[in-house]
Short mmCIF file of C-alpha atoms in Angstrom, two decimals:
data_model
loop_
_atom_site.label_atom_id
_atom_site.label_comp_id
_atom_site.label_asym_id
_atom_site.label_seq_id
_atom_site.Cartn_x
_atom_site.Cartn_y
_atom_site.Cartn_z
CA UNK Q 13 2.05 -12.19 37.52
CA UNK Q 14 2.41 -8.81 35.88
CA UNK Q 15 4.18 -8.82 32.54
CA UNK Q 16 3.64 -5.16 31.85
CA UNK Q 17 4.59 -3.45 28.63
CA UNK Q 18 6.55 -0.21 28.99
CA UNK Q 19 3.95 2.56 29.23
CA UNK Q 20 5.97 4.92 27.06
CA UNK Q 21 6.14 2.35 24.28
CA UNK Q 22 2.36 2.02 24.36
CA UNK Q 23 1.88 5.67 23.39
CA UNK Q 24 2.62 5.26 19.66
CA UNK Q 25 0.77 1.96 19.63
CA UNK Q 26 -2.42 3.39 21.09
CA UNK Q 27 -2.09 6.56 19.09
CA UNK Q 28 -1.75 4.59 15.91
CA UNK Q 29 -4.71 2.42 16.82
CA UNK Q 30 -6.92 5.40 17.50
CA UNK Q 31 -5.89 6.96 14.21
CA UNK Q 32 -6.57 3.74 12.38
CA UNK Q 33 -10.22 3.63 11.40
CA UNK Q 34 -10.45 -0.15 11.37
CA UNK Q 35 -9.77 -0.76 15.05
CA UNK Q 36 -13.00 -2.69 15.14
CA UNK Q 37 -12.69 -6.16 13.74
CA UNK Q 38 -14.13 -6.74 10.31
CA UNK Q 39 -17.13 -9.08 10.48
CA UNK Q 40 -16.38 -12.67 9.45
CA UNK Q 41 -17.09 -13.58 5.85
CA UNK Q 42 -19.45 -16.51 5.13
CA UNK Q 43 -17.34 -19.61 4.39
CA UNK Q 44 -17.58 -21.65 1.22
CA UNK Q 45 -18.88 -25.04 2.39
CA UNK Q 46 -17.29 -28.15 0.90
CA UNK Q 47 -17.14 -30.56 3.84
CA UNK Q 48 -19.35 -32.42 6.25
CA UNK Q 49 -20.52 -30.30 9.21
CA UNK Q 50 -22.51 -30.85 12.38
CA UNK Q 51 -24.96 -28.35 13.81
CA UNK Q 52 -24.42 -27.38 17.44
CA UNK Q 53 -27.20 -26.63 19.88
CA UNK Q 54 -26.65 -22.87 19.53
CA UNK Q 55 -27.02 -23.05 15.75
CA UNK Q 56 -23.33 -22.84 14.86
CA UNK Q 57 -21.71 -25.48 12.67
CA UNK Q 58 -18.41 -27.35 12.96
CA UNK Q 59 -16.75 -28.74 9.85
CA UNK Q 60 -14.89 -32.01 10.28
CA UNK Q 61 -12.73 -34.56 8.48
CA UNK Q 62 -12.32 -38.26 9.29
CA UNK Q 63 -9.26 -40.51 9.11
CA UNK Q 64 -8.42 -44.13 9.88
CA UNK Q 65 -10.80 -47.03 10.26
CA UNK Q 66 -14.58 -46.47 10.17
CA UNK Q 67 -15.75 -45.33 13.57
CA UNK Q 68 -18.18 -48.25 13.77
CA UNK Q 69 -15.21 -50.63 13.70
CA UNK Q 70 -12.74 -48.54 15.70
CA UNK Q 71 -11.32 -49.69 19.02
CA UNK Q 72 -9.90 -46.22 19.67
CA UNK Q 73 -11.70 -43.00 18.78
CA UNK Q 74 -9.75 -39.74 18.75
CA UNK Q 75 -10.77 -36.09 18.45
CA UNK Q 76 -7.91 -33.97 17.12
CA UNK Q 77 -7.58 -30.18 17.50
CA UNK Q 78 -5.39 -28.26 15.06
CA UNK Q 79 -3.02 -25.42 15.79
CA UNK Q 80 -2.86 -21.68 15.12
CA UNK Q 81 -3.66 -20.52 11.56
CA UNK Q 82 -4.50 -24.09 10.55
CA UNK Q 83 -7.54 -26.24 9.82
CA UNK Q 84 -9.03 -29.72 9.94
CA UNK Q 85 -6.76 -30.68 7.03
CA UNK Q 86 -3.67 -30.09 9.18
CA UNK Q 87 -3.81 -33.42 10.96
CA UNK Q 88 -0.23 -34.65 10.80
CA UNK Q 89 -0.94 -37.28 13.46
CA UNK Q 90 -3.06 -39.04 10.81
CA UNK Q 91 -1.53 -37.83 7.53
CA UNK Q 92 2.18 -38.14 8.26
CA UNK Q 93 2.28 -41.71 9.42
CA UNK Q 94 3.60 -45.03 8.25
CA UNK Q 95 0.93 -46.78 6.14
CA UNK Q 96 -1.20 -49.20 8.10
CA UNK Q 97 -0.57 -47.78 11.59
CA UNK Q 98 -4.11 -46.47 12.13
CA UNK Q 99 -5.54 -49.78 10.95
CA UNK Q 100 -3.20 -51.72 13.22
CA UNK Q 101 -4.25 -49.60 16.20
CA UNK Q 102 -7.93 -49.76 15.26
CA UNK Q 103 -7.91 -45.95 15.36
CA UNK Q 104 -10.48 -43.51 14.05
CA UNK Q 105 -9.53 -39.82 14.08
CA UNK Q 106 -11.84 -36.88 13.54
CA UNK Q 107 -10.31 -33.45 13.08
CA UNK Q 108 -12.47 -30.35 13.03
CA UNK Q 109 -12.07 -26.70 12.14
CA UNK Q 110 -11.99 -24.85 15.43
CA UNK Q 111 -14.55 -22.00 15.50
CA UNK Q 112 -13.80 -19.25 12.98
CA UNK Q 113 -11.35 -21.35 10.98
CA UNK Q 114 -12.00 -23.01 7.64
CA UNK Q 115 -15.68 -23.91 7.36
CA UNK Q 116 -16.67 -23.77 11.03
CA UNK Q 117 -18.82 -20.89 12.17
CA UNK Q 118 -17.18 -18.33 14.47
CA UNK Q 119 -17.87 -18.10 18.18
CA UNK Q 120 -17.26 -14.52 19.39
CA UNK Q 121 -17.83 -15.76 22.95
CA UNK Q 122 -15.29 -18.56 22.69
CA UNK Q 123 -13.53 -19.64 25.89
CA UNK Q 124 -11.64 -22.80 26.88
CA UNK Q 125 -14.89 -23.96 28.46
CA UNK Q 126 -17.10 -23.33 25.43
CA UNK Q 127 -14.67 -25.15 23.14
CA UNK Q 128 -14.63 -28.14 25.49
CA UNK Q 129 -18.41 -28.39 25.21
CA UNK Q 130 -18.18 -27.98 21.42
CA UNK Q 131 -15.90 -31.03 21.36
CA UNK Q 132 -18.27 -32.99 23.56
CA UNK Q 133 -21.19 -32.15 21.29
CA UNK Q 134 -19.17 -33.06 18.19
CA UNK Q 135 -18.42 -36.45 19.74
CA UNK Q 136 -22.06 -37.00 20.57
CA UNK Q 137 -23.29 -35.95 17.12
CA UNK Q 138 -20.83 -38.38 15.53
CA UNK Q 139 -21.80 -41.09 18.03
CA UNK Q 140 -18.28 -41.72 19.30
CA UNK Q 141 -19.56 -43.29 22.48
CA UNK Q 142 -19.18 -42.39 26.15
CA UNK Q 143 -15.40 -41.90 26.01
CA UNK Q 144 -12.87 -40.78 23.42
CA UNK Q 145 -9.26 -39.66 23.27
CA UNK Q 146 -8.31 -36.01 22.78
CA UNK Q 147 -5.13 -34.95 20.99
CA UNK Q 148 -4.19 -31.35 20.23
CA UNK Q 149 -1.22 -29.61 18.65
CA UNK Q 150 0.17 -26.18 19.59
CA UNK Q 151 -2.85 -23.88 20.13
CA UNK Q 152 -5.03 -26.98 19.78
CA UNK Q 153 -2.86 -28.63 22.43
CA UNK Q 154 -3.58 -25.74 24.76
CA UNK Q 155 -7.30 -26.35 24.18
CA UNK Q 156 -6.92 -29.86 25.64
CA UNK Q 157 -6.55 -28.26 29.10
CA UNK Q 158 -10.18 -27.12 28.80
CA UNK Q 159 -11.31 -30.68 28.10
CA UNK Q 160 -9.36 -31.97 31.08
CA UNK Q 161 -11.03 -29.34 33.26
CA UNK Q 162 -14.63 -29.44 32.04
CA UNK Q 163 -15.30 -32.86 30.46
CA UNK Q 164 -12.76 -35.27 32.04
CA UNK Q 165 -15.50 -37.89 32.39
CA UNK Q 166 -15.69 -38.11 28.58
CA UNK Q 167 -11.99 -38.74 28.06
CA UNK Q 168 -10.27 -42.10 27.68
CA UNK Q 169 -6.93 -40.26 27.61
CA UNK Q 170 -5.35 -37.08 26.29
CA UNK Q 171 -2.21 -35.95 24.50
CA UNK Q 172 -0.90 -32.38 24.35
CA UNK Q 173 1.63 -31.87 21.56
CA UNK Q 174 3.78 -28.79 22.30
CA UNK Q 175 0.74 -26.96 23.75
CA UNK Q 176 0.89 -23.16 23.77
CA UNK Q 177 1.48 -21.87 27.29
CA UNK Q 178 -0.15 -18.79 28.82
CA UNK Q 179 2.46 -16.66 30.60
CA UNK Q 180 -0.21 -15.41 33.00
CA UNK Q 181 -1.20 -18.78 34.48
CA UNK Q 182 -0.78 -18.27 38.22
CA UNK Q 183 0.84 -21.68 38.66
CA UNK Q 184 4.02 -20.46 36.97
CA UNK Q 185 6.55 -18.70 39.21
CA UNK Q 186 6.66 -15.04 38.18
CA UNK Q 187 10.40 -15.10 37.58
CA UNK Q 188 10.12 -18.13 35.30
CA UNK Q 189 7.28 -16.63 33.25
CA UNK Q 190 9.13 -13.35 32.81
CA UNK Q 191 12.25 -15.18 31.69
CA UNK Q 192 10.34 -17.27 29.15
CA UNK Q 193 8.44 -14.20 27.91
CA UNK Q 194 11.65 -12.23 27.43
CA UNK Q 195 13.18 -14.98 25.30
CA UNK Q 196 10.48 -14.64 22.65
CA UNK Q 197 11.11 -12.41 19.61
CA UNK Q 198 10.20 -8.81 20.43
CA UNK Q 199 7.35 -8.82 17.91
CA UNK Q 200 5.79 -11.82 19.67
CA UNK Q 201 6.20 -10.20 23.07
CA UNK Q 202 4.17 -7.32 21.68
CA UNK Q 203 1.53 -9.54 20.05
CA UNK Q 204 1.03 -11.60 23.20
CA UNK Q 205 1.10 -8.52 25.44
CA UNK Q 206 -1.56 -6.76 23.37
CA UNK Q 207 -3.79 -9.86 23.41
CA UNK Q 208 -3.54 -10.06 27.20
CA UNK Q 209 -3.56 -6.41 28.29
CA UNK Q 210 -5.49 -4.79 25.43
CA UNK Q 211 -7.60 -7.50 23.81
CA UNK Q 212 -9.75 -4.89 22.05
CA UNK Q 213 -6.63 -3.92 20.04
CA UNK Q 214 -5.78 -7.46 18.98
CA UNK Q 215 -7.41 -7.32 15.55
CA UNK Q 216 -5.70 -4.05 14.76
CA UNK Q 217 -2.34 -5.33 15.95
CA UNK Q 218 -2.59 -8.60 14.02
CA UNK Q 219 -3.55 -6.87 10.76
CA UNK Q 220 -1.61 -3.55 10.85
CA UNK Q 221 1.53 -3.04 8.77
CA UNK Q 222 3.26 -0.34 10.85
CA UNK Q 223 5.01 -2.62 13.34
CA UNK Q 224 6.34 -6.19 13.05
CA UNK Q 225 3.43 -8.53 13.78
CA UNK Q 226 3.10 -12.15 14.87
CA UNK Q 227 6.10 -14.27 13.88
CA UNK Q 228 3.82 -17.12 12.87
CA UNK Q 229 1.68 -15.05 10.51
CA UNK Q 230 4.71 -13.23 9.08
CA UNK Q 231 6.53 -16.57 8.73
CA UNK Q 232 9.55 -15.29 10.60
CA UNK Q 233 12.24 -18.02 10.40
CA UNK Q 234 13.64 -16.86 13.76
CA UNK Q 235 11.00 -18.97 15.53
CA UNK Q 236 12.07 -22.18 13.80
CA UNK Q 237 14.79 -24.57 14.89
CA UNK Q 238 17.20 -26.13 12.42
CA UNK Q 239 15.16 -29.33 12.49
CA UNK Q 240 11.96 -27.34 11.90
CA UNK Q 241 13.43 -25.73 8.79
CA UNK Q 242 14.60 -29.05 7.39
CA UNK Q 243 11.23 -30.66 8.04
CA UNK Q 244 9.24 -27.85 6.43
CA UNK Q 245 11.18 -28.26 3.20
CA UNK Q 246 11.17 -32.04 3.26
CA UNK Q 247 9.57 -33.81 0.26
CA UNK Q 248 7.74 -36.02 2.77
CA UNK Q 249 5.58 -33.13 3.95
CA UNK Q 250 2.29 -33.10 2.01
CA UNK Q 251 1.34 -29.91 0.12
CA UNK Q 252 -1.38 -27.60 1.46
CA UNK Q 253 -3.69 -26.86 -1.49
CA UNK Q 254 -6.37 -25.84 1.01
CA UNK Q 255 -4.27 -23.03 2.53
CA UNK Q 256 -6.53 -20.28 1.18
CA UNK Q 257 -9.50 -21.85 3.01
CA UNK Q 258 -7.92 -21.64 6.47
CA UNK Q 259 -8.59 -17.92 6.98
CA UNK Q 260 -11.36 -17.54 4.41
CA UNK Q 261 -13.63 -16.00 7.06
CA UNK Q 262 -11.01 -13.42 7.99
CA UNK Q 263 -8.66 -12.98 10.93
CA UNK Q 264 -10.99 -11.60 13.58
CA UNK Q 265 -12.61 -14.83 14.78
CA UNK Q 266 -9.75 -17.17 13.90
CA UNK Q 267 -6.19 -16.10 14.67
CA UNK Q 268 -7.23 -13.01 16.66
CA UNK Q 269 -9.71 -14.94 18.78
CA UNK Q 270 -7.01 -17.58 19.35
CA UNK Q 271 -4.69 -14.89 20.70
CA UNK Q 272 -7.34 -13.39 22.97
CA UNK Q 273 -8.41 -16.77 24.35
CA UNK Q 274 -4.95 -18.30 24.49
CA UNK Q 275 -3.29 -15.43 26.33
CA UNK Q 276 -6.25 -13.95 28.17
CA UNK Q 277 -7.39 -14.41 31.75
CA UNK Q 278 -8.69 -17.95 32.23
CA UNK Q 279 -11.28 -18.96 34.80
CA UNK Q 280 -9.05 -21.87 35.85
CA UNK Q 281 -5.36 -22.68 36.06
CA UNK Q 282 -4.07 -25.98 34.62
CA UNK Q 283 -2.03 -26.49 37.79
CA UNK Q 284 -5.28 -26.62 39.75
CA UNK Q 285 -6.97 -29.32 37.65
CA UNK Q 286 -7.60 -32.49 39.61
CA UNK Q 287 -6.23 -35.75 38.26
CA UNK Q 288 -8.74 -36.71 35.54
CA UNK Q 289 -7.83 -40.38 35.95
CA UNK Q 290 -7.48 -41.01 39.70
CA UNK Q 291 -7.80 -44.76 39.24
CA UNK Q 292 -5.23 -44.87 36.42
CA UNK Q 293 -7.99 -45.60 33.92
CA UNK Q 294 -6.37 -43.22 31.44
CA UNK Q 295 -3.24 -41.16 30.93
CA UNK Q 296 -2.32 -37.60 29.95
CA UNK Q 297 0.84 -37.13 27.91
CA UNK Q 298 2.64 -33.89 27.06
CA UNK Q 299 5.20 -33.91 24.23
CA UNK Q 300 7.67 -31.07 23.76
CA UNK Q 301 10.61 -30.38 21.48
CA UNK Q 302 13.81 -29.58 23.36
CA UNK Q 303 14.69 -26.78 20.89
CA UNK Q 304 11.20 -25.34 20.42
CA UNK Q 305 11.61 -21.59 19.83
CA UNK Q 306 7.89 -20.88 19.69
CA UNK Q 307 6.61 -22.50 22.87
CA UNK Q 308 9.11 -22.17 25.75
CA UNK Q 309 10.48 -25.55 26.78
CA UNK Q 310 11.30 -24.22 30.25
CA UNK Q 311 7.59 -23.72 30.93
CA UNK Q 312 6.68 -27.18 29.67
CA UNK Q 313 9.34 -28.73 31.89
CA UNK Q 314 7.87 -26.91 34.86
CA UNK Q 315 4.43 -28.29 34.00
CA UNK Q 316 5.88 -31.79 33.72
CA UNK Q 317 7.60 -31.46 37.07
CA UNK Q 318 4.69 -29.93 38.97
CA UNK Q 319 1.55 -31.63 37.70
CA UNK Q 320 2.02 -35.19 38.96
CA UNK Q 321 -0.46 -36.84 36.61
CA UNK Q 322 1.20 -35.42 33.47
CA UNK Q 323 3.57 -37.81 31.69
CA UNK Q 324 6.16 -35.52 30.15
CA UNK Q 325 8.14 -36.45 27.03
CA UNK Q 326 10.90 -34.16 25.73
CA UNK Q 327 12.27 -34.82 22.26
CA UNK Q 328 16.01 -34.07 22.03
CA UNK Q 329 16.96 -31.88 19.07
CA UNK Q 330 13.34 -31.26 18.05
CA UNK Q 331 11.58 -27.95 17.65
CA UNK Q 332 7.92 -27.04 17.23
CA UNK Q 333 7.38 -29.02 14.03
CA UNK Q 334 8.09 -32.52 15.32
CA UNK Q 335 4.62 -33.73 14.19
CA UNK Q 336 6.04 -33.59 10.66
CA UNK Q 337 8.01 -36.75 11.50
CA UNK Q 338 6.11 -40.00 10.89
CA UNK Q 339 8.09 -41.95 13.48
CA UNK Q 340 7.26 -39.41 16.19
CA UNK Q 341 3.55 -39.48 15.35
CA UNK Q 342 3.55 -43.25 15.56
CA UNK Q 343 5.29 -43.13 18.94
CA UNK Q 344 2.76 -40.60 20.23
CA UNK Q 345 -0.20 -42.71 19.13
CA UNK Q 346 1.24 -45.94 20.48
CA UNK Q 347 2.16 -44.34 23.79
CA UNK Q 348 -1.41 -43.12 24.22
CA UNK Q 349 -3.33 -46.08 22.87
CA UNK Q 350 -1.26 -49.11 23.81
CA UNK Q 351 -1.01 -48.35 27.53
CA UNK Q 352 -4.03 -50.62 28.04
CA UNK Q 353 -1.87 -53.61 27.09
CA UNK Q 354 0.74 -52.90 29.78
#
């Protein structure tokens, strides 16, 4: 599918980029280390945080992947939950800073495949056993596709919470992708288009001040539903005293790398992934807010309708921030973990 940006509109963009001396990404800054980390085989480190029952006593072990411009601390599935639920489910959750975020070392060669193997190595270093559950939110939800493709044999089940969609996946009908793309705010059409067509300009685009940038980074309320806005200002949402740590290494290998990987050309298409649980030994769930303005619901519905092994759940009236509701998080966990009792 060709979602091409108007060539004439690219002239000032490219001209500005060439005139801007910092087109090249600034090198990542060394992070301040405060948390536990594991060392990967290539020498990089991943910082992690644990929730729930001790893993030695856990019946269910979960690896959680955070979203865009977030960190291991942003684990609503464990933090925003009725007291006692994790203990009742015998659940252990480990959340980690994806490469370049927080206290995890960057990976300039990051791909969906490399991140899947990072997760596998994290699980092995923490001795989670032969199988574990994977849950991801937003950009972290998108990363779950890589696990389903490359390490399905390690998964007991998987949950994708409003996973970011790539408009250039070949499994989407061209007309549908174009429609979904056009419904995004113009500034996000530009940000996504640059990441896909001109990835070498992504750092410049995400950090320049001449044009409106990413809605998420600029905190544009236009991408939030009414429910999202009410949830964000709810007293039940925990504060984020760690916010300054999220991008402490800079933007180049965190949010910019997310854009390049998330909207770049993948070496597989989720529609082509074989059923990871052909004998019904596990399940894959996808949860989406009906009124999500950030991740197009029409694309998620198409995924739910055309990948037969996906169990699709659409939340009426919800937007992108539904993990800020404790009752939804409990439902997501129970749906994934209690299927064994059926």
